[in-house]
Amino acid sequence: MELGIIALALVMGAPYFPGFGSPAFQWVSLFLGVLFSLGSSAALSNAVAEIILIYTRAFQIGDRIEVEDTQGDAIEKSLLVTRILTDDNVIVTLPNSNLLSTNIFNYNAPMGDHNIPVALTINVNFGYDVPWQKVSEVVNDAAETTPYFLPDPPAYYTYNWVNYR
């Protein structure tokens, strides 16, 4: 905010600077204008992306999200960047314009906005010598002992027999 006020004061006071009409002053002004416009295009696109992300409510602080190859908890949303804390306690900083141009998977949104639980998919590998009844029993026991598991609707599974040779 203060920087904007200073910039406005400089623009309004520029005609009163000594040598304002000289060609050297005009070339310097042109150079600074081009430099500012090229440098601010990325910042401007990130700021616009943040406004769009806020409007679309793609995620909130604390939500579990996945963007590109990064999965973790959103810990900060600023005008230019978003920070995600991964499971390895690494903070990943992503420009907001990148978030706007990729898919954002929000694992908290269904439960928070619509009270719909998130269904998780897991892959479990068993050998051919294990009977399907035992596989079913183990998968059901694992689902029931998982924290926050909802018994309704019941867990379901499909078999994908893969022949490894």
Coordinates of C-alpha atoms in Angstrom, one line a residue:
M1 CA 0.0 0.0 0.0
E2 CA 2.8 2.4 0.9
L3 CA 4.7 1.5 -2.2
G4 CA 1.6 2.4 -4.3
I5 CA 1.2 5.8 -2.6
I6 CA 4.9 6.5 -3.2
A7 CA 4.6 5.5 -6.9
L8 CA 1.5 7.7 -7.3
A9 CA 3.3 10.6 -5.8
L10 CA 6.3 10.1 -8.1
V11 CA 4.0 10.0 -11.2
M12 CA 2.1 13.1 -10.2
G13 CA 5.3 15.0 -9.3
A14 CA 7.3 13.9 -12.3
P15 CA 6.4 17.0 -14.5
Y16 CA 7.9 19.2 -11.8
F17 CA 11.3 17.5 -11.8
P18 CA 14.2 19.4 -13.4
G19 CA 14.8 18.3 -16.9
F20 CA 11.5 16.6 -17.3
G21 CA 11.1 17.6 -21.0
S22 CA 14.6 16.5 -22.0
P23 CA 15.1 13.5 -24.4
A24 CA 17.4 11.8 -21.8
F25 CA 14.6 11.9 -19.2
Q26 CA 12.1 10.6 -21.7
W27 CA 14.4 7.6 -22.6
V28 CA 15.0 6.8 -18.9
S29 CA 11.2 7.0 -18.3
L30 CA 10.5 4.7 -21.3
F31 CA 13.2 2.2 -20.1
L32 CA 11.8 2.1 -16.6
G33 CA 8.2 1.8 -17.9
V34 CA 9.2 -1.2 -20.1
L35 CA 11.2 -2.8 -17.3
F36 CA 8.3 -2.4 -14.8
S37 CA 5.7 -3.7 -17.3
L38 CA 7.8 -6.8 -18.2
G39 CA 8.7 -7.5 -14.6
S40 CA 5.2 -7.1 -13.3
S41 CA 3.4 -9.3 -15.8
A42 CA 4.3 -12.5 -13.8
A43 CA 3.3 -10.8 -10.6
L44 CA 0.1 -9.5 -12.1
S45 CA -0.9 -12.9 -13.4
N46 CA -0.2 -14.4 -10.0
A47 CA -2.3 -11.8 -8.3
V48 CA -5.2 -12.3 -10.7
A49 CA -4.9 -16.1 -10.2
E50 CA -5.2 -15.6 -6.4
I51 CA -8.4 -13.6 -6.8
I52 CA -9.8 -16.3 -9.1
L53 CA -8.7 -19.1 -6.6
I54 CA -10.4 -17.2 -3.8
Y55 CA -13.6 -16.7 -5.9
T56 CA -13.8 -20.4 -6.9
R57 CA -13.0 -21.6 -3.4
A58 CA -10.6 -24.3 -4.7
F59 CA -9.1 -24.8 -1.3
Q60 CA -8.8 -23.2 2.1
I61 CA -5.9 -23.0 4.6
G62 CA -5.5 -26.4 6.3
D63 CA -7.1 -28.4 3.5
R64 CA -5.3 -31.5 2.2
I65 CA -4.6 -30.8 -1.4
E66 CA -2.6 -32.3 -4.3
V67 CA -1.2 -30.1 -7.1
E68 CA 0.8 -31.7 -9.9
D69 CA 3.2 -34.0 -8.0
T70 CA 2.9 -32.2 -4.7
Q71 CA 0.6 -33.5 -1.9
G72 CA 0.2 -31.9 1.5
D73 CA -1.6 -29.4 3.7
A74 CA -2.2 -25.8 2.4
I75 CA -0.5 -23.6 5.1
E76 CA -0.4 -20.2 3.4
K77 CA -2.2 -18.4 0.6
S78 CA -0.8 -15.0 -0.4
L79 CA -1.3 -12.7 -3.3
L80 CA 1.5 -14.2 -5.3
V81 CA 2.2 -17.8 -4.0
T82 CA 0.7 -20.7 -2.1
R83 CA 2.7 -22.8 0.3
I84 CA 2.0 -26.5 0.9
L85 CA 3.5 -28.5 3.8
T86 CA 4.2 -32.1 2.5
D87 CA 4.2 -35.3 4.6
D88 CA 8.0 -35.0 4.8
N89 CA 7.7 -31.6 6.5
V90 CA 9.0 -29.8 3.3
I91 CA 7.3 -26.5 2.4
V92 CA 6.7 -26.3 -1.3
T93 CA 6.0 -22.8 -2.7
L94 CA 3.9 -22.7 -5.9
P95 CA 3.1 -19.6 -7.9
N96 CA -0.7 -19.0 -8.0
S97 CA -0.7 -18.8 -11.8
N98 CA 0.6 -22.5 -11.8
L99 CA -2.3 -23.5 -9.5
L100 CA -4.8 -21.9 -11.8
S101 CA -3.5 -23.7 -14.9
T102 CA -3.4 -27.2 -13.3
N103 CA -5.8 -29.6 -11.5
I104 CA -6.2 -29.1 -7.8
F105 CA -7.3 -32.2 -5.8
N106 CA -8.9 -31.1 -2.5
Y107 CA -9.5 -34.0 -0.2
N108 CA -11.2 -31.9 2.4
A109 CA -13.7 -30.1 0.2
P110 CA -16.4 -32.9 -0.2
M111 CA -16.6 -33.3 3.6
G112 CA -16.5 -29.6 4.4
D113 CA -18.8 -28.2 1.8
H114 CA -21.2 -31.1 1.1
N115 CA -20.8 -33.5 4.0
I116 CA -19.8 -36.2 1.6
P117 CA -16.9 -38.4 2.8
V118 CA -13.9 -39.0 0.6
A119 CA -13.6 -42.5 -0.9
L120 CA -10.0 -43.7 -0.9
T121 CA -8.6 -46.3 -3.3
I122 CA -5.9 -48.6 -2.3
N123 CA -4.1 -51.4 -4.1
V124 CA -3.4 -54.6 -2.2
N125 CA -1.4 -57.4 -3.7
F126 CA -1.9 -61.1 -2.8
G127 CA -0.5 -64.2 -4.3
Y128 CA -2.6 -66.7 -6.3
D129 CA -2.3 -69.2 -3.5
V130 CA -4.4 -67.0 -1.1
P131 CA -8.1 -67.8 -1.3
W132 CA -10.4 -64.9 -2.2
Q133 CA -12.3 -65.3 1.1
K134 CA -9.1 -64.6 3.0
V135 CA -8.4 -61.5 0.8
S136 CA -11.9 -60.3 1.5
E137 CA -11.5 -60.8 5.2
V138 CA -8.2 -59.0 5.4
V139 CA -9.4 -56.0 3.3
N140 CA -12.6 -55.7 5.4
D141 CA -10.6 -55.9 8.7
A142 CA -8.1 -53.3 7.5
A143 CA -11.0 -50.9 6.5
E144 CA -12.8 -51.4 9.8
T145 CA -9.6 -50.6 11.9
T146 CA -8.9 -47.5 9.9
P147 CA -9.5 -44.2 11.9
Y148 CA -12.6 -42.3 10.7
F149 CA -13.8 -45.2 8.6
L150 CA -17.6 -44.9 8.0
P151 CA -19.5 -48.2 8.0
D152 CA -22.2 -46.7 5.9
P153 CA -21.8 -47.1 2.9
P154 CA -19.9 -50.3 3.3
A155 CA -16.4 -50.7 1.9
Y156 CA -16.3 -52.4 -1.5
Y157 CA -13.5 -53.9 -3.5
T158 CA -12.9 -55.2 -6.9
Y159 CA -10.4 -57.9 -8.0
N160 CA -7.9 -57.2 -10.7
W161 CA -6.1 -60.4 -11.3
V162 CA -2.6 -59.7 -12.7
N163 CA -0.5 -62.5 -14.0
Y164 CA 3.1 -61.8 -12.9
R165 CA 5.6 -64.0 -14.6

